[in-house]
Amino acid sequence: MSKLLLDVVNLNKDFQVKSDKTFFRKPSSIRVLSNVSFKLYEGETLSIVGESGCGKTTLGRCIVRGVNASSGQVLYNTDRGEQVDFLTLKGKEFKSLRKDIQMIFQDPYSSLSPRMSVYDIISEPLLANFKLSKSEVDEKVTEIAQKTGLNVSYLKRYPHAFSGGQRQRIAIARSLISRPRLIVCDEAVSALDVSIKAQIINLLKDLQQQLQITYIFISHDLSIVQNISDRVAVMHLGKIVELATVESLFEHPKHPYTEALLSAVPEPDPHLKKDRIILEGEVPNPANPPSGCHFHPRCAYKTDKCVQQEPELQPIHDEHFVACHYANELKLRGVTNES
Ligand code: SF4
């Protein structure tokens, strides 16, 4: 296993419910992340999957400090060999390390300023973090444009002149220019056409090889996740319910929620029929989560124990962690590797 890059420890995020506020009563809060803990190793791609509202985007934003976590730690091992809590860094120390952790957003149409040229968009983080001469900035912008497949002659143009795939290349070039060690990709290819998606995924993989970047890849598209990931974490109602290597999780899921998500992955062989598991009921309300296992109202395998007692995320064997009372007993259906 590679060196530890990030150790996320008991991360919690509460959002206040404004409509609940009265003159006499403080607003109540909803817990959207609950004791999320995981380790991230240098050079790997860890995907975070789950339905809309499960907390995966909030998790990414808390890690990059796009929103403030309510409690918990994001312990970051710097390239100088020190360990710091990224969430509590201030002043010069934060300024010097914030470039190490970047984020790429879902929508390439709204994440780029329409009033800035592509050159200015890409060079902005460089100018904010380093003291460089104009020729050095030119050189670095040209280099990263070439690496991300952007035509250098287009750098003076504005984002509206580009397709969705080209705009996402611009966003990737911007996130890479200050040489981050970790990039959080939040649904980074969801808004793109199928053929462009494949190009951007291949680009992310190539750049990872060339620049030894680590990715947290947030996605609801399990076919892409299977293709790009080393490990996968499944989130349900603000908690990680399963975390494993991509092979182990896809071929031998141990949590009934993972089994249901995987049943929606398209079968590559058109002659093989696949039964999709339709989860009954609504996604539970995080303001009023169910007792015991939060998945029990939709779980086909639940028992009285599940209704009363919440399962902890525990290792069932090397690198495979599951939060289910019956993880070792259930025989669940996975998917085979396409490659
Ligand atoms: Fe289903 Fe019970 Fe496992 Fe929860 S603990 S996933 S309800 S079997």
GROMACS .gro file of C-alpha atoms and ligand atoms in nm:
model
  347
    1MET     CA    1   0.000   0.000   0.000
    2SER     CA    2   0.120   0.353  -0.081
    3LYS     CA    3   0.185   0.623   0.175
    4LEU     CA    4  -0.105   0.771   0.368
    5LEU     CA    5  -0.206   1.110   0.224
    6LEU     CA    6  -0.524   1.192   0.413
    7ASP     CA    7  -0.684   1.054   0.729
    8VAL     CA    8  -1.043   1.170   0.765
    9VAL     CA    9  -1.151   1.121   1.125
   10ASN     CA   10  -1.511   1.141   1.256
   11LEU     CA   11  -1.617   1.417   1.019
   12ASN     CA   12  -1.959   1.564   1.100
   13LYS     CA   13  -2.159   1.831   0.922
   14ASP     CA   14  -2.484   1.981   1.052
   15PHE     CA   15  -2.698   2.226   0.855
   16GLN     CA   16  -2.937   2.453   1.040
   17VAL     CA   17  -3.304   2.448   0.937
   18LYS     CA   18  -3.386   2.818   0.897
   19SER     CA   19  -3.764   2.768   0.869
   20ASP     CA   20  -3.756   2.615   1.215
   21LYS     CA   21  -3.626   2.931   1.379
   22THR     CA   22  -3.858   3.140   1.596
   23PHE     CA   23  -3.795   3.428   1.835
   24PHE     CA   24  -3.793   3.192   2.134
   25ARG     CA   25  -3.643   2.883   1.978
   26LYS     CA   26  -3.305   2.820   1.825
   27PRO     CA   27  -3.317   2.664   1.477
   28SER     CA   28  -3.285   2.285   1.475
   29SER     CA   29  -3.021   2.117   1.264
   30ILE     CA   30  -2.992   1.828   1.023
   31ARG     CA   31  -2.688   1.604   1.036
   32VAL     CA   32  -2.579   1.545   0.675
   33LEU     CA   33  -2.243   1.385   0.759
   34SER     CA   34  -2.216   1.157   1.058
   35ASN     CA   35  -1.881   1.035   1.189
   36VAL     CA   36  -1.733   0.980   0.845
   37SER     CA   37  -1.386   0.826   0.872
   38PHE     CA   38  -1.159   0.685   0.604
   39LYS     CA   39  -0.797   0.683   0.491
   40LEU     CA   40  -0.673   0.796   0.151
   41TYR     CA   41  -0.343   0.675   0.005
   42GLU     CA   42  -0.109   0.854  -0.236
   43GLY     CA   43  -0.185   0.795  -0.604
   44GLU     CA   44  -0.514   0.609  -0.556
   45THR     CA   45  -0.864   0.692  -0.674
   46LEU     CA   46  -1.125   0.654  -0.403
   47SER     CA   47  -1.479   0.689  -0.534
   48ILE     CA   48  -1.769   0.799  -0.316
   49VAL     CA   49  -2.108   0.673  -0.435
   50GLY     CA   50  -2.469   0.685  -0.318
   51GLU     CA   51  -2.806   0.832  -0.403
   52SER     CA   52  -2.868   1.208  -0.423
   53GLY     CA   53  -2.877   1.356  -0.074
   54CYS     CA   54  -2.653   1.088   0.082
   55GLY     CA   55  -2.389   1.350   0.173
   56LYS     CA   56  -2.120   1.267  -0.083
   57THR     CA   57  -2.091   1.619  -0.225
   58THR     CA   58  -2.095   1.772   0.125
   59LEU     CA   59  -1.813   1.535   0.220
   60GLY     CA   60  -1.603   1.656  -0.076
   61ARG     CA   61  -1.672   2.020   0.006
   62CYS     CA   62  -1.586   1.976   0.373
   63ILE     CA   63  -1.251   1.819   0.279
   64VAL     CA   64  -1.152   2.111   0.052
   65ARG     CA   65  -1.303   2.360   0.303
   66GLY     CA   66  -1.567   2.476   0.054
   67VAL     CA   67  -1.803   2.443   0.352
   68ASN     CA   68  -1.696   2.422   0.717
   69ALA     CA   69  -1.729   2.084   0.884
   70SER     CA   70  -1.910   2.096   1.219
   71SER     CA   71  -1.650   1.870   1.384
   72GLY     CA   72  -1.388   1.611   1.300
   73GLN     CA   73  -1.045   1.616   1.143
   74VAL     CA   74  -0.891   1.595   0.796
   75LEU     CA   75  -0.533   1.498   0.879
   76TYR     CA   76  -0.312   1.577   0.581
   77ASN     CA   77   0.043   1.445   0.541
   78THR     CA   78   0.236   1.725   0.371
   79ASP     CA   79   0.517   1.664   0.122
   80ARG     CA   80   0.755   1.776   0.399
   81GLY     CA   81   0.649   1.473   0.603
   82GLU     CA   82   0.442   1.664   0.862
   83GLN     CA   83   0.085   1.582   0.957
   84VAL     CA   84  -0.153   1.878   0.992
   85ASP     CA   85  -0.529   1.909   1.040
   86PHE     CA   86  -0.628   2.072   0.711
   87LEU     CA   87  -0.952   2.200   0.865
   88THR     CA   88  -0.784   2.412   1.133
   89LEU     CA   89  -0.503   2.564   0.924
   90LYS     CA   90  -0.493   2.942   0.932
   91GLY     CA   91  -0.309   3.233   0.772
   92LYS     CA   92   0.019   3.164   0.594
   93GLU     CA   93   0.010   2.792   0.671
   94PHE     CA   94  -0.332   2.752   0.506
   95LYS     CA   95  -0.226   2.968   0.212
   96SER     CA   96   0.082   2.755   0.153
   97LEU     CA   97  -0.109   2.423   0.167
   98ARG     CA   98  -0.451   2.502   0.014
   99LYS     CA   99  -0.307   2.462  -0.337
  100ASP     CA  100  -0.234   2.095  -0.253
  101ILE     CA  101  -0.606   2.006  -0.242
  102GLN     CA  102  -0.826   2.120  -0.532
  103MET     CA  103  -1.178   2.048  -0.655
  104ILE     CA  104  -1.337   2.002  -0.999
  105PHE     CA  105  -1.710   2.069  -1.009
  106GLN     CA  106  -1.991   1.901  -1.199
  107ASP     CA  107  -2.106   2.180  -1.423
  108PRO     CA  108  -1.839   2.311  -1.660
  109TYR     CA  109  -2.091   2.573  -1.778
  110SER     CA  110  -2.124   2.754  -1.446
  111SER     CA  111  -1.791   2.679  -1.276
  112LEU     CA  112  -1.589   2.902  -1.513
  113SER     CA  113  -1.619   3.282  -1.507
  114PRO     CA  114  -1.762   3.399  -1.842
  115ARG     CA  115  -1.573   3.730  -1.806
  116MET     CA  116  -1.226   3.577  -1.791
  117SER     CA  117  -1.023   3.444  -2.082
  118VAL     CA  118  -0.914   3.081  -2.068
  119TYR     CA  119  -0.559   3.201  -2.003
  120ASP     CA  120  -0.673   3.409  -1.704
  121ILE     CA  121  -0.891   3.126  -1.568
  122ILE     CA  122  -0.604   2.877  -1.580
  123SER     CA  123  -0.334   3.114  -1.450
  124GLU     CA  124  -0.538   3.263  -1.162
  125PRO     CA  125  -0.445   2.997  -0.898
  126LEU     CA  126  -0.080   3.024  -1.005
  127LEU     CA  127  -0.075   3.401  -0.952
  128ALA     CA  128  -0.249   3.361  -0.615
  129ASN     CA  129  -0.003   3.102  -0.484
  130PHE     CA  130   0.338   3.173  -0.638
  131LYS     CA  131   0.556   3.473  -0.722
  132LEU     CA  132   0.640   3.412  -1.088
  133SER     CA  133   0.749   3.625  -1.382
  134LYS     CA  134   0.517   3.668  -1.682
  135SER     CA  135   0.729   3.433  -1.894
  136GLU     CA  136   0.721   3.165  -1.621
  137VAL     CA  137   0.341   3.191  -1.599
  138ASP     CA  138   0.317   3.170  -1.981
  139GLU     CA  139   0.534   2.860  -1.980
  140LYS     CA  140   0.330   2.684  -1.709
  141VAL     CA  141  -0.007   2.771  -1.868
  142THR     CA  142   0.114   2.643  -2.206
  143GLU     CA  143   0.247   2.323  -2.049
  144ILE     CA  144  -0.075   2.245  -1.863
  145ALA     CA  145  -0.290   2.334  -2.166
  146GLN     CA  146  -0.094   2.081  -2.371
  147LYS     CA  147  -0.116   1.817  -2.097
  148THR     CA  148  -0.494   1.855  -2.079
  149GLY     CA  149  -0.542   1.849  -2.456
  150LEU     CA  150  -0.632   2.218  -2.500
  151ASN     CA  151  -0.523   2.395  -2.814
  152VAL     CA  152  -0.278   2.668  -2.704
  153SER     CA  153  -0.406   2.904  -2.972
  154TYR     CA  154  -0.746   2.909  -2.793
  155LEU     CA  155  -0.613   3.048  -2.464
  156LYS     CA  156  -0.723   3.403  -2.545
  157ARG     CA  157  -1.084   3.294  -2.603
  158TYR     CA  158  -1.365   3.299  -2.346
  159PRO     CA  159  -1.545   2.992  -2.201
  160HIS     CA  160  -1.868   3.044  -2.400
  161ALA     CA  161  -1.675   2.958  -2.718
  162PHE     CA  162  -1.613   2.599  -2.598
  163SER     CA  163  -1.809   2.273  -2.579
  164GLY     CA  164  -1.884   2.103  -2.246
  165GLY     CA  165  -1.591   1.863  -2.281
  166GLN     CA  166  -1.349   2.147  -2.366
  167ARG     CA  167  -1.475   2.349  -2.069
  168GLN     CA  168  -1.415   2.056  -1.837
  169ARG     CA  169  -1.059   2.035  -1.976
  170ILE     CA  170  -1.019   2.405  -1.887
  171ALA     CA  171  -1.148   2.332  -1.533
  172ILE     CA  172  -0.903   2.040  -1.504
  173ALA     CA  173  -0.614   2.257  -1.632
  174ARG     CA  174  -0.702   2.524  -1.374
  175SER     CA  175  -0.713   2.271  -1.091
  176LEU     CA  176  -0.378   2.120  -1.199
  177ILE     CA  177  -0.176   2.437  -1.259
  178SER     CA  178  -0.063   2.471  -0.898
  179ARG     CA  179   0.036   2.102  -0.890
  180PRO     CA  180  -0.211   1.970  -0.628
  181ARG     CA  181  -0.153   1.636  -0.462
  182LEU     CA  182  -0.526   1.564  -0.426
  183ILE     CA  183  -0.820   1.656  -0.650
  184VAL     CA  184  -1.180   1.608  -0.542
  185CYS     CA  185  -1.383   1.547  -0.860
  186ASP     CA  186  -1.749   1.616  -0.781
  187GLU     CA  187  -1.962   1.451  -1.052
  188ALA     CA  188  -1.693   1.585  -1.287
  189VAL     CA  189  -1.824   1.405  -1.597
  190SER     CA  190  -2.198   1.381  -1.519
  191ALA     CA  191  -2.298   1.674  -1.740
  192LEU     CA  192  -2.106   1.547  -2.044
  193ASP     CA  193  -2.210   1.336  -2.344
  194VAL     CA  194  -2.108   0.969  -2.335
  195SER     CA  195  -1.814   0.994  -2.581
  196ILE     CA  196  -1.682   1.310  -2.411
  197LYS     CA  197  -1.716   1.141  -2.071
  198ALA     CA  198  -1.482   0.864  -2.187
  199GLN     CA  199  -1.227   1.121  -2.310
  200ILE     CA  200  -1.227   1.311  -1.980
  201ILE     CA  201  -1.201   0.989  -1.776
  202ASN     CA  202  -0.903   0.880  -1.988
  203LEU     CA  203  -0.749   1.226  -1.943
  204LEU     CA  204  -0.789   1.207  -1.563
  205LYS     CA  205  -0.627   0.862  -1.562
  206ASP     CA  206  -0.336   0.975  -1.782
  207LEU     CA  207  -0.274   1.282  -1.565
  208GLN     CA  208  -0.281   1.065  -1.254
  209GLN     CA  209  -0.006   0.847  -1.402
  210GLN     CA  210   0.203   1.143  -1.517
  211LEU     CA  211   0.166   1.363  -1.210
  212GLN     CA  212   0.101   1.108  -0.931
  213ILE     CA  213  -0.225   1.276  -0.830
  214THR     CA  214  -0.470   1.126  -0.582
  215TYR     CA  215  -0.842   1.152  -0.661
  216ILE     CA  216  -1.158   1.147  -0.456
  217PHE     CA  217  -1.413   1.076  -0.730
  218ILE     CA  218  -1.771   1.157  -0.632
  219SER     CA  219  -2.024   1.001  -0.869
  220HIS     CA  220  -2.361   0.830  -0.898
  221ASP     CA  221  -2.251   0.653  -1.219
  222LEU     CA  222  -2.132   0.309  -1.110
  223SER     CA  223  -2.011   0.205  -1.458
  224ILE     CA  224  -1.760   0.492  -1.452
  225VAL     CA  225  -1.674   0.424  -1.089
  226GLN     CA  226  -1.592   0.062  -1.176
  227ASN     CA  227  -1.365   0.186  -1.452
  228ILE     CA  228  -1.171   0.455  -1.265
  229SER     CA  229  -1.150   0.349  -0.899
  230ASP     CA  230  -0.903   0.164  -0.682
  231ARG     CA  231  -1.140   0.168  -0.385
  232VAL     CA  232  -1.505   0.263  -0.340
  233ALA     CA  233  -1.697   0.402  -0.040
  234VAL     CA  234  -2.077   0.370  -0.040
  235MET     CA  235  -2.265   0.640   0.150
  236HIS     CA  236  -2.619   0.624   0.286
  237LEU     CA  237  -2.779   0.903   0.486
  238GLY     CA  238  -2.452   1.074   0.575
  239LYS     CA  239  -2.260   0.760   0.672
  240ILE     CA  240  -2.022   0.524   0.497
  241VAL     CA  241  -2.194   0.184   0.495
  242GLU     CA  242  -1.938  -0.007   0.286
  243LEU     CA  243  -1.576   0.060   0.185
  244ALA     CA  244  -1.365  -0.183  -0.017
  245THR     CA  245  -1.141  -0.230  -0.318
  246VAL     CA  246  -1.333  -0.186  -0.642
  247GLU     CA  247  -1.306  -0.559  -0.727
  248SER     CA  248  -1.421  -0.673  -0.386
  249LEU     CA  249  -1.711  -0.427  -0.369
  250PHE     CA  250  -1.844  -0.490  -0.720
  251GLU     CA  251  -1.800  -0.869  -0.721
  252HIS     CA  252  -1.879  -0.943  -0.357
  253PRO     CA  253  -2.086  -0.662  -0.202
  254LYS     CA  254  -2.159  -0.716   0.165
  255HIS     CA  255  -2.418  -0.444   0.231
  256PRO     CA  256  -2.775  -0.478   0.095
  257TYR     CA  257  -2.772  -0.111  -0.010
  258THR     CA  258  -2.460  -0.170  -0.223
  259GLU     CA  259  -2.628  -0.478  -0.376
  260ALA     CA  260  -2.927  -0.263  -0.477
  261LEU     CA  261  -2.708   0.011  -0.628
  262LEU     CA  262  -2.507  -0.247  -0.825
  263SER     CA  263  -2.821  -0.409  -0.962
  264ALA     CA  264  -2.873  -0.088  -1.164
  265VAL     CA  265  -2.535  -0.117  -1.341
  266PRO     CA  266  -2.603  -0.202  -1.710
  267GLU     CA  267  -2.506  -0.557  -1.810
  268PRO     CA  268  -2.246  -0.546  -2.093
  269ASP     CA  269  -2.368  -0.876  -2.242
  270PRO     CA  270  -2.712  -0.806  -2.402
  271HIS     CA  271  -2.799  -1.180  -2.384
  272LEU     CA  272  -2.776  -1.183  -2.006
  273LYS     CA  273  -3.091  -1.071  -1.830
  274LYS     CA  274  -3.049  -0.881  -1.508
  275ASP     CA  275  -3.299  -0.834  -1.226
  276ARG     CA  276  -3.285  -0.485  -1.088
  277ILE     CA  277  -3.354  -0.448  -0.716
  278ILE     CA  278  -3.606  -0.170  -0.667
  279LEU     CA  279  -3.574  -0.024  -0.319
  280GLU     CA  280  -3.918   0.026  -0.166
  281GLY     CA  281  -4.001   0.354   0.004
  282GLU     CA  282  -3.847   0.698   0.015
  283VAL     CA  283  -3.491   0.789   0.107
  284PRO     CA  284  -3.524   0.848   0.486
  285ASN     CA  285  -3.537   1.205   0.613
  286PRO     CA  286  -3.198   1.299   0.768
  287ALA     CA  287  -3.384   1.534   1.007
  288ASN     CA  288  -3.564   1.231   1.148
  289PRO     CA  289  -3.356   0.921   1.067
  290PRO     CA  290  -3.497   0.573   1.132
  291SER     CA  291  -3.398   0.387   1.450
  292GLY     CA  292  -3.124   0.124   1.445
  293CYS     CA  293  -2.980   0.068   1.099
  294HIS     CA  294  -3.085   0.373   0.894
  295PHE     CA  295  -3.134   0.150   0.591
  296HIS     CA  296  -3.380  -0.087   0.764
  297PRO     CA  297  -3.707   0.062   0.622
  298ARG     CA  298  -3.587  -0.031   0.271
  299CYS     CA  299  -3.389  -0.346   0.348
  300ALA     CA  300  -3.522  -0.686   0.237
  301TYR     CA  301  -3.304  -0.865   0.494
  302LYS     CA  302  -3.393  -0.668   0.809
  303THR     CA  303  -3.462  -0.829   1.147
  304ASP     CA  304  -3.571  -0.690   1.485
  305LYS     CA  305  -3.206  -0.637   1.571
  306CYS     CA  306  -3.171  -0.402   1.269
  307VAL     CA  307  -3.462  -0.188   1.391
  308GLN     CA  308  -3.316  -0.156   1.740
  309GLN     CA  309  -2.941  -0.150   1.702
  310GLU     CA  310  -2.727   0.060   1.470
  311PRO     CA  311  -2.443  -0.138   1.307
  312GLU     CA  312  -2.089   0.006   1.317
  313LEU     CA  313  -1.860   0.019   1.014
  314GLN     CA  314  -1.630  -0.278   1.079
  315PRO     CA  315  -1.367  -0.474   0.885
  316ILE     CA  316  -1.489  -0.813   0.766
  317HIS     CA  317  -1.156  -0.889   0.603
  318ASP     CA  318  -0.857  -0.694   0.471
  319GLU     CA  319  -0.962  -0.357   0.330
  320HIS     CA  320  -1.334  -0.445   0.327
  321PHE     CA  321  -1.543  -0.254   0.581
  322VAL     CA  322  -1.921  -0.292   0.621
  323ALA     CA  323  -2.190  -0.148   0.849
  324CYS     CA  324  -2.440  -0.437   0.855
  325HIS     CA  325  -2.520  -0.687   1.134
  326TYR     CA  326  -2.532  -0.969   0.881
  327ALA     CA  327  -2.241  -0.879   0.651
  328ASN     CA  328  -2.076  -1.219   0.701
  329GLU     CA  329  -2.394  -1.419   0.651
  330LEU     CA  330  -2.580  -1.262   0.360
  331LYS     CA  331  -2.510  -1.394   0.010
  332LEU     CA  332  -2.549  -1.082  -0.202
  333ARG     CA  333  -2.535  -1.039  -0.577
  334GLY     CA  334  -2.257  -0.832  -0.734
  335VAL     CA  335  -2.143  -0.762  -1.087
  336THR     CA  336  -1.850  -0.912  -1.275
  337ASN     CA  337  -1.564  -0.698  -1.401
  338GLU     CA  338  -1.619  -0.578  -1.758
  339SER     CA  339  -1.250  -0.571  -1.853
  340SF4    FE1  340  -3.031  -0.458   0.631
  340SF4    FE2  341  -3.011  -0.512   0.890
  340SF4    FE3  342  -2.791  -0.506   0.741
  340SF4    FE4  343  -2.922  -0.280   0.797
  340SF4     S1  344  -2.817  -0.415   0.943
  340SF4     S2  345  -2.842  -0.341   0.601
  340SF4     S3  346  -3.132  -0.350   0.795
  340SF4     S4  347  -2.962  -0.650   0.722
   0.00000   0.00000   0.00000
